mmCIF file of C-alpha atoms in Angstrom:
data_model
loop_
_atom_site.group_PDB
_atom_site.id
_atom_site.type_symbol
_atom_site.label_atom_id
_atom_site.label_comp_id
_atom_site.label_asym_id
_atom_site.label_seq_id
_atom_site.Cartn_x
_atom_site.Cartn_y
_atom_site.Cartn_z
ATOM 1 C CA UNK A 1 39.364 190.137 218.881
ATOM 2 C CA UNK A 2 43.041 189.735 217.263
ATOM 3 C CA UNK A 3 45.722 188.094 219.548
ATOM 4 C CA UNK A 4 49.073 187.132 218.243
ATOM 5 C CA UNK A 5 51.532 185.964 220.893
ATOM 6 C CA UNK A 6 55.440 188.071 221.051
ATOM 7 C CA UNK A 7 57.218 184.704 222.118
ATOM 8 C CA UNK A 8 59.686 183.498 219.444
ATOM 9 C CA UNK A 9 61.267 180.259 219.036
ATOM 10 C CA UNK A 10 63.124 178.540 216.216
ATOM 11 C CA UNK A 11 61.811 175.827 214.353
ATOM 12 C CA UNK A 12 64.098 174.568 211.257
ATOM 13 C CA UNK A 13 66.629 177.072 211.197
ATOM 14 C CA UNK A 14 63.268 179.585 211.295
ATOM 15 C CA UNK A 15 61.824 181.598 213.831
ATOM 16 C CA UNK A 16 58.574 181.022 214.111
ATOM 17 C CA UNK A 17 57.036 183.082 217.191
ATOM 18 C CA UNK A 18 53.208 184.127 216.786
ATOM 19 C CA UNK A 19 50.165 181.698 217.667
ATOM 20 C CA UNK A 20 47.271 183.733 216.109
ATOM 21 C CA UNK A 21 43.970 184.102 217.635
ATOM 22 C CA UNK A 22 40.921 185.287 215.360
ATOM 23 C CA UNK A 23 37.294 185.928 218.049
ATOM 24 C CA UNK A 24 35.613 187.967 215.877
ATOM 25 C CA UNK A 25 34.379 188.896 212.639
ATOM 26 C CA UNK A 26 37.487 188.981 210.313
ATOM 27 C CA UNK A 27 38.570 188.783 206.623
ATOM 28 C CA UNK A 28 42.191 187.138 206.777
ATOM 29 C CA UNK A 29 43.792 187.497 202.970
ATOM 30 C CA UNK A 30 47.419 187.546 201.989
ATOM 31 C CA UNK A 31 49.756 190.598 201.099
ATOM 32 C CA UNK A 32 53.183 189.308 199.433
ATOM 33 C CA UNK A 33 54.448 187.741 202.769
ATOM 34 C CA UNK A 34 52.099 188.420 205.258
ATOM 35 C CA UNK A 35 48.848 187.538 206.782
ATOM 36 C CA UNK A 36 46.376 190.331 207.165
ATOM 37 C CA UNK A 37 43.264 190.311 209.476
ATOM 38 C CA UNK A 38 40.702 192.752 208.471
ATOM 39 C CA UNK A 39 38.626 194.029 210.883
ATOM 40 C CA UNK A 40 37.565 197.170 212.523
ATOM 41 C CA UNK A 41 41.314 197.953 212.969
ATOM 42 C CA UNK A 42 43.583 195.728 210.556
ATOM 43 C CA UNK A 43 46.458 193.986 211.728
ATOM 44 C CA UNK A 44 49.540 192.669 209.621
ATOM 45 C CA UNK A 45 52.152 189.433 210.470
ATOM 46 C CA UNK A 46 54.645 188.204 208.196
ATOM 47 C CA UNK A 47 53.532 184.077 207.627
ATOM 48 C CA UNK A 48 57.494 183.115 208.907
ATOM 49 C CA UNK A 49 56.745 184.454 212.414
ATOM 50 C CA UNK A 50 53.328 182.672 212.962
ATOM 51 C CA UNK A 51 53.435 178.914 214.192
ATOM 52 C CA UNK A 52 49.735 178.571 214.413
ATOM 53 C CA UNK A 53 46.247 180.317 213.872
ATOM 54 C CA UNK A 54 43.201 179.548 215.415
ATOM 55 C CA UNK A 55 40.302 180.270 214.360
ATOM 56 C CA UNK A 56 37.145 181.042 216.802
ATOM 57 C CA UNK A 57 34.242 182.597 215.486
ATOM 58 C CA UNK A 58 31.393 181.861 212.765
ATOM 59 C CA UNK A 59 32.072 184.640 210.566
ATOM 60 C CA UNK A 60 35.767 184.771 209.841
ATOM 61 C CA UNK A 61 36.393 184.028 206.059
ATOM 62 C CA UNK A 62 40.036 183.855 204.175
ATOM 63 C CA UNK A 63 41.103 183.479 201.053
ATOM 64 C CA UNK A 64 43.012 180.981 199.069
ATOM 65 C CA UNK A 65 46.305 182.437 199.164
ATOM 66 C CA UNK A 66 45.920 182.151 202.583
ATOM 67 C CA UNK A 67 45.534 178.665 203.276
ATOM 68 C CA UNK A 68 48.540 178.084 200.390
ATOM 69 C CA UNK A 69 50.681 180.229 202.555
ATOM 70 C CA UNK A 70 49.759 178.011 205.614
ATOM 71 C CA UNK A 71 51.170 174.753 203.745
ATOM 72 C CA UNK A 72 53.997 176.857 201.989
ATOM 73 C CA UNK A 73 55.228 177.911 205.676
ATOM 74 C CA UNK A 74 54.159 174.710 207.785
ATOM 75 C CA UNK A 75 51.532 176.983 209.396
ATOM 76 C CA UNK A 76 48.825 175.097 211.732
ATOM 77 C CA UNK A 77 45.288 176.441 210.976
ATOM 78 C CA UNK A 78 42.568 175.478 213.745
ATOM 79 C CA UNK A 79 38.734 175.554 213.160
ATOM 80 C CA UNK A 80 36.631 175.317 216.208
ATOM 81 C CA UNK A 81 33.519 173.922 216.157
ATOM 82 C CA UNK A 82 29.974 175.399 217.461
ATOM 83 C CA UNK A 83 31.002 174.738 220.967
ATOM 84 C CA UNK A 84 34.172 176.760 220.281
ATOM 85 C CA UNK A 85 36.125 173.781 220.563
ATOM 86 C CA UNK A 86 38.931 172.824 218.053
ATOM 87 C CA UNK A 87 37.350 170.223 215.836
ATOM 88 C CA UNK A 88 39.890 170.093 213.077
ATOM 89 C CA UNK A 89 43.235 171.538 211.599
ATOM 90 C CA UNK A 90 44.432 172.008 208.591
ATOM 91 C CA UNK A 91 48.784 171.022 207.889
ATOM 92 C CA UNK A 92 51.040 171.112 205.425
ATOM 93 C CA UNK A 93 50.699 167.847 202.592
ATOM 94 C CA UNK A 94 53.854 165.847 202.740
ATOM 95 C CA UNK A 95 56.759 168.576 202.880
ATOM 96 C CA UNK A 96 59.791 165.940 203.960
ATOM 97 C CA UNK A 97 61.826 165.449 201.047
ATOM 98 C CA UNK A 98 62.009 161.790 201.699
ATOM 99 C CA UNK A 99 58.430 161.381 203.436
ATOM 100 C CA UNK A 100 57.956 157.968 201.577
ATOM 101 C CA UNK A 101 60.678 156.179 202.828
ATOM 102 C CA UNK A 102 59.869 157.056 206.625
ATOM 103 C CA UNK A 103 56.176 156.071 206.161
ATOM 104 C CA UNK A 104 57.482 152.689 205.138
ATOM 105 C CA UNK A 105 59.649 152.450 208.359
ATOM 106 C CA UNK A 106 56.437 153.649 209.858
ATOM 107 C CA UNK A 107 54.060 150.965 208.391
ATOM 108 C CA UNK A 108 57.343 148.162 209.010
ATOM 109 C CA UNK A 109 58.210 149.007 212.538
ATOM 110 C CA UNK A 110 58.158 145.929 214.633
ATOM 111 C CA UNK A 111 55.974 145.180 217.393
ATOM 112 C CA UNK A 112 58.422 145.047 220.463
ATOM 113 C CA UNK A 113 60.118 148.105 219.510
ATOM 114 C CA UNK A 114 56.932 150.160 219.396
ATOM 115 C CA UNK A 115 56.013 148.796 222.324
ATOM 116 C CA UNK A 116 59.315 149.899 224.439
ATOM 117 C CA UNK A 117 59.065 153.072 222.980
ATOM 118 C CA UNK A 118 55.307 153.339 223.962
ATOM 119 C CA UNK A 119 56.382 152.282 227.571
ATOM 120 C CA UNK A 120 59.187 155.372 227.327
ATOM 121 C CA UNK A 121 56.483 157.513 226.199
ATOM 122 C CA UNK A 122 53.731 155.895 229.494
ATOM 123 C CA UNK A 123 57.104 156.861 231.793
ATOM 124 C CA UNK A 124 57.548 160.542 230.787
ATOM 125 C CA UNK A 125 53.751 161.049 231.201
ATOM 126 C CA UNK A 126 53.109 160.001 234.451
ATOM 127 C CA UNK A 127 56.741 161.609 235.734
ATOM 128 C CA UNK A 128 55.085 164.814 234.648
ATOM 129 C CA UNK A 129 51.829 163.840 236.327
ATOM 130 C CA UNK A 130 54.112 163.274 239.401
ATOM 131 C CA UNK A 131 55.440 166.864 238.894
ATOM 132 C CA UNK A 132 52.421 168.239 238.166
ATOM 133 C CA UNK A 133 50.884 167.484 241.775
ATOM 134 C CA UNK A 134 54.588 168.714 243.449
ATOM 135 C CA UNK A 135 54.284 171.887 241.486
ATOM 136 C CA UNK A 136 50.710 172.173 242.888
ATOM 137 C CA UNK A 137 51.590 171.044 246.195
ATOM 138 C CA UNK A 138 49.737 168.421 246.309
ATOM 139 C CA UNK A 139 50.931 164.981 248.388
ATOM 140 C CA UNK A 140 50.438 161.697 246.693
ATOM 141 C CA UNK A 141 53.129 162.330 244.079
ATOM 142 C CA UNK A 142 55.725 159.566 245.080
ATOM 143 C CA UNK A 143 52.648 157.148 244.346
ATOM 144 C CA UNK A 144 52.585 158.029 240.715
ATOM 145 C CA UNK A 145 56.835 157.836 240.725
ATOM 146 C CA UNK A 146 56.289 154.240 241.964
ATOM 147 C CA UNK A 147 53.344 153.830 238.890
ATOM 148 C CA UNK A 148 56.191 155.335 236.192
ATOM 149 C CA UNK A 149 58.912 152.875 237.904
ATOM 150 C CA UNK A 150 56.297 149.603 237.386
ATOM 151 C CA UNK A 151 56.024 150.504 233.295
ATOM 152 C CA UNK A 152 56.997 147.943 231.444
ATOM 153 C CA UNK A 153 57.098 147.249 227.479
ATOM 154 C CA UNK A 154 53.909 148.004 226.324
ATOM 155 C CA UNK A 155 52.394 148.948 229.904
ATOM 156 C CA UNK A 156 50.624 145.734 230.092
ATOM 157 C CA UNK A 157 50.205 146.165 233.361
ATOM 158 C CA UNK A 158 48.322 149.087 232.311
ATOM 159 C CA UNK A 159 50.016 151.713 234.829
ATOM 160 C CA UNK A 160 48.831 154.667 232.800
ATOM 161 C CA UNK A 161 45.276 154.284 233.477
ATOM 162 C CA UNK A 162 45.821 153.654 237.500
ATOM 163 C CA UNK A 163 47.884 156.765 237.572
ATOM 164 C CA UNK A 164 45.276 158.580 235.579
ATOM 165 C CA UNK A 165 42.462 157.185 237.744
ATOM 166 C CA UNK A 166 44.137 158.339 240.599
ATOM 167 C CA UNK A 167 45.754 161.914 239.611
ATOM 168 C CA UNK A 168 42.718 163.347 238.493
ATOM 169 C CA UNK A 169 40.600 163.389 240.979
ATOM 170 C CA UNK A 170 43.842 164.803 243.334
ATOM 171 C CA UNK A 171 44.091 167.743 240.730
ATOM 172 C CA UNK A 172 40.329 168.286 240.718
ATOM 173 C CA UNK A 173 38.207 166.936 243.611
ATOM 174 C CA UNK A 174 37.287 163.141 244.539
ATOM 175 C CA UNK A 175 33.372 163.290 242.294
ATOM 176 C CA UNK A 176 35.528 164.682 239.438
ATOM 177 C CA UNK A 177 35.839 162.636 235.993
ATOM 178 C CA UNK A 178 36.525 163.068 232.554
ATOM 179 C CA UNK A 179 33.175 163.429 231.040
ATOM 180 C CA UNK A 180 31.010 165.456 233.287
ATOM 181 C CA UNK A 181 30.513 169.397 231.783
ATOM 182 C CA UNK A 182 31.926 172.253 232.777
ATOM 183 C CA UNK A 183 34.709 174.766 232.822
ATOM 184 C CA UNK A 184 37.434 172.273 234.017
ATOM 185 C CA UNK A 185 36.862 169.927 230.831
ATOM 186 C CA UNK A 186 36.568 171.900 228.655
ATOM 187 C CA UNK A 187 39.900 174.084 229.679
ATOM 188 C CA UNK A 188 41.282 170.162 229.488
ATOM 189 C CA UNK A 189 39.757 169.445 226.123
ATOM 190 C CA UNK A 190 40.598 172.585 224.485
ATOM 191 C CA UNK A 191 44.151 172.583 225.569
ATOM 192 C CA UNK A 192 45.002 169.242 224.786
ATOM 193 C CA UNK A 193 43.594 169.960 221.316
ATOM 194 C CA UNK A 194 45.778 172.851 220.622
ATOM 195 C CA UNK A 195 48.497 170.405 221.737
ATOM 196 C CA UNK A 196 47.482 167.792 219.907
ATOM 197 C CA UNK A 197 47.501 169.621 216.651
ATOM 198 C CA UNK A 198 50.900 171.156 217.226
ATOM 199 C CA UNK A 199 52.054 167.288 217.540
ATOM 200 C CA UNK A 200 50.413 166.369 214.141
ATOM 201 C CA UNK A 201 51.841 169.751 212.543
ATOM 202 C CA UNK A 202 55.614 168.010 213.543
ATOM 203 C CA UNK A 203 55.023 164.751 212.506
ATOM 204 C CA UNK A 204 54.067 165.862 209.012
ATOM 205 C CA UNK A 205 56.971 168.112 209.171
ATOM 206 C CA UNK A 206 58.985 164.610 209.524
ATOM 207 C CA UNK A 207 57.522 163.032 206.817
ATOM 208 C CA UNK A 208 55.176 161.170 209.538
ATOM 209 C CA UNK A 209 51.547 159.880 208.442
ATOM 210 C CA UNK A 210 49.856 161.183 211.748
ATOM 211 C CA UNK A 211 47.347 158.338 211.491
ATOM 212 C CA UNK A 212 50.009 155.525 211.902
ATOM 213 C CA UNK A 213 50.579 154.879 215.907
ATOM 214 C CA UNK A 214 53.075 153.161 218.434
ATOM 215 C CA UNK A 215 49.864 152.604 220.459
ATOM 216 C CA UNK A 216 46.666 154.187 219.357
ATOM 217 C CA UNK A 217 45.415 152.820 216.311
ATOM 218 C CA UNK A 218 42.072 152.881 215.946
ATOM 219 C CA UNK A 219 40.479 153.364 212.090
ATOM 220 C CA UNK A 220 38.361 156.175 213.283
ATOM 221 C CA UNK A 221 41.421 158.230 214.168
ATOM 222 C CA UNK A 222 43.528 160.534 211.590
ATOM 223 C CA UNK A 223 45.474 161.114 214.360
ATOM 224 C CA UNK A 224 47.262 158.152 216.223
ATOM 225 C CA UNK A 225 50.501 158.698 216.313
ATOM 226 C CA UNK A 226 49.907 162.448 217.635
ATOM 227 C CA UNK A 227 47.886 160.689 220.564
ATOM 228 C CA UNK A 228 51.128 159.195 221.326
ATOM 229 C CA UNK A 229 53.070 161.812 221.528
ATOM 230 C CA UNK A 230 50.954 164.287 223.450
ATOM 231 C CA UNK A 231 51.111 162.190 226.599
ATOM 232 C CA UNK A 232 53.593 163.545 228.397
ATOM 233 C CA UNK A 233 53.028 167.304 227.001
ATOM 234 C CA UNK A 234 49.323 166.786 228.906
ATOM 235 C CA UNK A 235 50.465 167.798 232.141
ATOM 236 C CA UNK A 236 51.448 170.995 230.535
ATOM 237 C CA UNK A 237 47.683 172.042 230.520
ATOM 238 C CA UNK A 238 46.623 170.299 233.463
ATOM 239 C CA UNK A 239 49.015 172.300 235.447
ATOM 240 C CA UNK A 240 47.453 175.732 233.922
ATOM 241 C CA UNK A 241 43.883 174.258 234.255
ATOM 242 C CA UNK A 242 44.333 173.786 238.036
ATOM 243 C CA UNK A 243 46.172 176.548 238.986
ATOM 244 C CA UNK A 244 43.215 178.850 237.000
ATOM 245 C CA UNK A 245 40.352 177.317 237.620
ATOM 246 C CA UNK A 246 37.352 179.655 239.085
ATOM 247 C CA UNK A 247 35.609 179.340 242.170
ATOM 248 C CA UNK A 248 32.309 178.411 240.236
ATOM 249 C CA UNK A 249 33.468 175.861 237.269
ATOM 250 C CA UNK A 250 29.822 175.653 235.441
ATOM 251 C CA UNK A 251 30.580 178.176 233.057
ATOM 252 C CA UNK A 252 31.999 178.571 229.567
ATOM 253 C CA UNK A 253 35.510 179.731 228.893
ATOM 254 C CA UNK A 254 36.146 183.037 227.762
ATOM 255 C CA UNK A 255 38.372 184.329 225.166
ATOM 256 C CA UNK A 256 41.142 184.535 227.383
ATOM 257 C CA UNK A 257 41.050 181.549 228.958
ATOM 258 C CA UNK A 258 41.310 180.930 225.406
ATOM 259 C CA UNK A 259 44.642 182.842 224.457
ATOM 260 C CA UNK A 260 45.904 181.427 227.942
ATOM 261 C CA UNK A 261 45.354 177.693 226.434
ATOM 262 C CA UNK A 262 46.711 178.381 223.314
ATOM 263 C CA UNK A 263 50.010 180.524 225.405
ATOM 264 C CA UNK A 264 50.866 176.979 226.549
ATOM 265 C CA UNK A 265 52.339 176.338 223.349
ATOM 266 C CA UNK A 266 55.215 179.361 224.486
ATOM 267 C CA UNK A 267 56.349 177.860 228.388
ATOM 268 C CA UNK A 268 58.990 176.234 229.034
ATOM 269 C CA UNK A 269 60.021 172.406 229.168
ATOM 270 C CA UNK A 270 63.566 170.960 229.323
ATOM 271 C CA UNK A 271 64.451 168.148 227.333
ATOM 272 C CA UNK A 272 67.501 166.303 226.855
ATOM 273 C CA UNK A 273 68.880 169.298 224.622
ATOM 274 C CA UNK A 274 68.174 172.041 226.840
ATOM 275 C CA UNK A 275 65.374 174.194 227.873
ATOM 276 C CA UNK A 276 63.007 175.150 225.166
ATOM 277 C CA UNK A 277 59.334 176.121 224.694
ATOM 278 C CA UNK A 278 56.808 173.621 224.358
ATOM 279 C CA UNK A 279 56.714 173.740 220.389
ATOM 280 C CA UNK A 280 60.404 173.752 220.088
ATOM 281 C CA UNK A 281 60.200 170.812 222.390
ATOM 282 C CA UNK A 282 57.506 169.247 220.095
ATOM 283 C CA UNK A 283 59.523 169.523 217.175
ATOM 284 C CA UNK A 284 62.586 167.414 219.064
ATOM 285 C CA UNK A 285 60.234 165.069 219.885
ATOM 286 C CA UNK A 286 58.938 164.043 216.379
ATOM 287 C CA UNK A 287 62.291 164.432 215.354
ATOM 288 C CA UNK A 288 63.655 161.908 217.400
ATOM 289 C CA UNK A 289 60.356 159.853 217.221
ATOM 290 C CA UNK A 290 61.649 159.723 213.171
ATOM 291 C CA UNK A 291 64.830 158.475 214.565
ATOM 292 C CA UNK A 292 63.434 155.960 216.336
ATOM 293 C CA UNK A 293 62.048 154.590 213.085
ATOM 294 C CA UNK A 294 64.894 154.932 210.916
ATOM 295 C CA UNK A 295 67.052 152.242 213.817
ATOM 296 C CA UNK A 296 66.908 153.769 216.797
ATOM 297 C CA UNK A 297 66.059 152.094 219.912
ATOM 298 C CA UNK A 298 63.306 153.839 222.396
ATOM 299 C CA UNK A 299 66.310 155.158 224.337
ATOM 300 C CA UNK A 300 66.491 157.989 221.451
ATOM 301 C CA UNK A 301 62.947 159.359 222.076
ATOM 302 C CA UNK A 302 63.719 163.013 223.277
ATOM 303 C CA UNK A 303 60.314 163.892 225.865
ATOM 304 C CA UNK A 304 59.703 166.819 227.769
ATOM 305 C CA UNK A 305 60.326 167.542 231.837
ATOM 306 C CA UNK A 306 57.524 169.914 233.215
ATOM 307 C CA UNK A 307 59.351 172.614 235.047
ATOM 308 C CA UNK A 308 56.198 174.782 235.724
ATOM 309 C CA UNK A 309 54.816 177.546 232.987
ATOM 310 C CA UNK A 310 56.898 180.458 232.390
ATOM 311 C CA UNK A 311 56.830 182.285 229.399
ATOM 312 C CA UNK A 312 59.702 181.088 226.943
ATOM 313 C CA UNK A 313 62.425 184.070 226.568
ATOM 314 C CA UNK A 314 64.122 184.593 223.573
ATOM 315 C CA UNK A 315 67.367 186.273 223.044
ATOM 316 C CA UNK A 316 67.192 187.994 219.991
#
C-alpha cells in the first residue's frame, strides 16, 4: 500500500504537499529529483512536494540517496516499530545558517521567561481541550475555560493535569485512562507521534536542539522541546480519535486509520496569521518559539485555535 496525500501547503517559500505512506513491501530509491516506491505498480513524487514519509512495514528497504534527499529537502522520515507504532524519525542535521547562536539563546534562556511562555503554551492547550468537547458536543467545556483562565507562570498550580484528568474521561468514558490497550490509545499514541515529529522536524528547521525544553527536560528525552510544543496541537487528534472511534475499541488500527492519523497533519487551524494547515501552523509556531529566544517575550508565541478538521485547500 502507497498513499501520498494531494494537500499542499507552503513551507519556506516551498510547497511542500505530500505525507507519504509506505504498508507494504517496497524498494524506495532516488531518480534525479524524485522519490520512487517500487512495488507491484511503481509510483514517482518529486522530494519538494513531500513533507513527510512514514514508513510501516518490515520489509521496505531504501537507499542512500534517499535518506540524503530527506536531509537535503527537510523531509521527515518515520520508522514504526513492531507494534506499528512510530518509534523514531529521522531530520535534517543542523540546516539554520546561524543554528549555533540560537542554541546558545536556547541553553541561556532564563527561568521566568520559559516559564511564562510554558504557561502561554498550558493556556492554548486546554482552550483547545475546551473546544474540543464544544465541537463534540459535549457539556463541561466552560470548566476547562475556567482551568486555562487559573494558569499562571509555570502552571504551578498544575492546571494542565486537572484539565487532563478531567477531559479525558468526558471524550472517552468515566473507566477510561491513558494506559489501558486498545484502539482508542493507540489512535492517541500514534497521532500524537506523527505530531510530535512534525514539531521536531520545525525546530531543527530553526536551528532548535529538539532536546532543550521550556518545560520537559528529562535526560532520557531527545525530544523536549517538541513535547512543548505539541500541547496545544493534541486536541487536533483527540478530536479525530473521538469522532472515529468504533463501536468495539479492542482492536488494532488499520491502515487507514493510519493515513487518517497521519491526514491530520493537512486540517485546518487558525493562528494569529491566518488560517493554515496544521504543518504550516507548526512551522509559525517554532518560528516564533525562535523569536521568543532571540528577546521576545511569551506574548510572541504564535499557537494554534482548533476550528474542527477540514481538509486544508490550496489555491494553486
Amino acid at each position: 500500500m502507497f498513499w501520498a496525500s494531494p494537500t499542499p501547503h507552503v513551507l519556506n517559500n516551498a510547497m511542500v504537499w505530500r505525507s507519504v505512506i509506505v504498508s507494504k513491501p517496497a524498494k524506495l530509491k532516488r531518480e534525479h529529483f524524485a522519490l520512487v516506491v517500487e512495488q507491484e505498480q511503481s509510483a514517482r513524487v518529486p522530494f519538494e512536494d513531500i513533507a513527510v514519509i512514514v514508513l510501516n512495514h518490515r520489509e521496505i528497504t531504501l537507499t542512500h540517496p534517499v535518506l540524503s534527499a530527506c536531509a537535503e529537502y527537510g523531509i521527515g522520515m518515520y520508522s514504526t516499530g513492531d507494534n506499528h507504532q512510530p518509534n523514531g524519525v529521522f531530520l535534517p542535521f543542523l540546516p539554520h545558517s546561524r543554528a549555533t547562536r540560537m542554541q546558545r539563546l536556547q541553553l541561556s534562556i532564563d527561568k521566568p521567561t520559559a516559564k511564562r511562555a510554558w504557561a502561554t503554551i498550558v493556556q492554548s492547550k486546554i482552550d483547545n481541550q475546551a473546544r474540543c468537547m464544544q465541537l463534540l458536543a459535549i457539556t463541561g467545556a466552560d470548566r476547562l475555560a475556567s482551568y486555562a483562565r487559573r494558569v499562571r507562570s509555570g502552571d504551578t498550580g498544575n492546571m494542565e493535569a486537572q484539565a487532563s484528568a478531567y477531559y479525558f474521561p468526558q471524550l472517552f468514558g468515566r473507566s477510561f485512562h491513558r494506559n489501558q490497550e486498545g484502539w482508542v490509545n493507540a489512535a492517541l499514541d500514534y497521532g500524537y507521534a506523527i505530531m510530535r515529529g512534525a514539531c521536531a522536524r520545525a525546530l531543527v528547521a530553526h536551528g532548535l536542539l529538539p532536546s532543550v525544553g521550556l518545560f520537559h527536560s528529562s535526560e532520557q528525552n531527545a525530544f523536549n522541546l517538541a513535547d512543548d510544543l505539541i500541547e496545544p496541537y493534541r486536541a487536533i487528534v483527540d478530536l479525530h480519535v473521538a469522532q472515529t472511534c468504533p463501536a468495539e475499541t479492542d482492536g488494532e488500527l488499520r491502515p487507514t486509520d493510519k493515513v487518517a492519523l497521519v491526514g491530520l497533519l493537512n486540517v485546518d487551524v487558525v493562528m494569529p496569521r491566518g488560517q493554515m494547515s496544521v504543518l504550516s501552523s507548526i512551522e509559525q509556531a517554532a518560528e516564533s518559539l525562535a523569536r521568543l529566544l532571540d528577546g521576545g517575550g511569551e506574548q510572541v508565541l504564535e499557537l494554534p485555535r482548533l476550528m474542527g478538521l477540514d481538509q486544508h485547500r490550496f489555491e494553486m
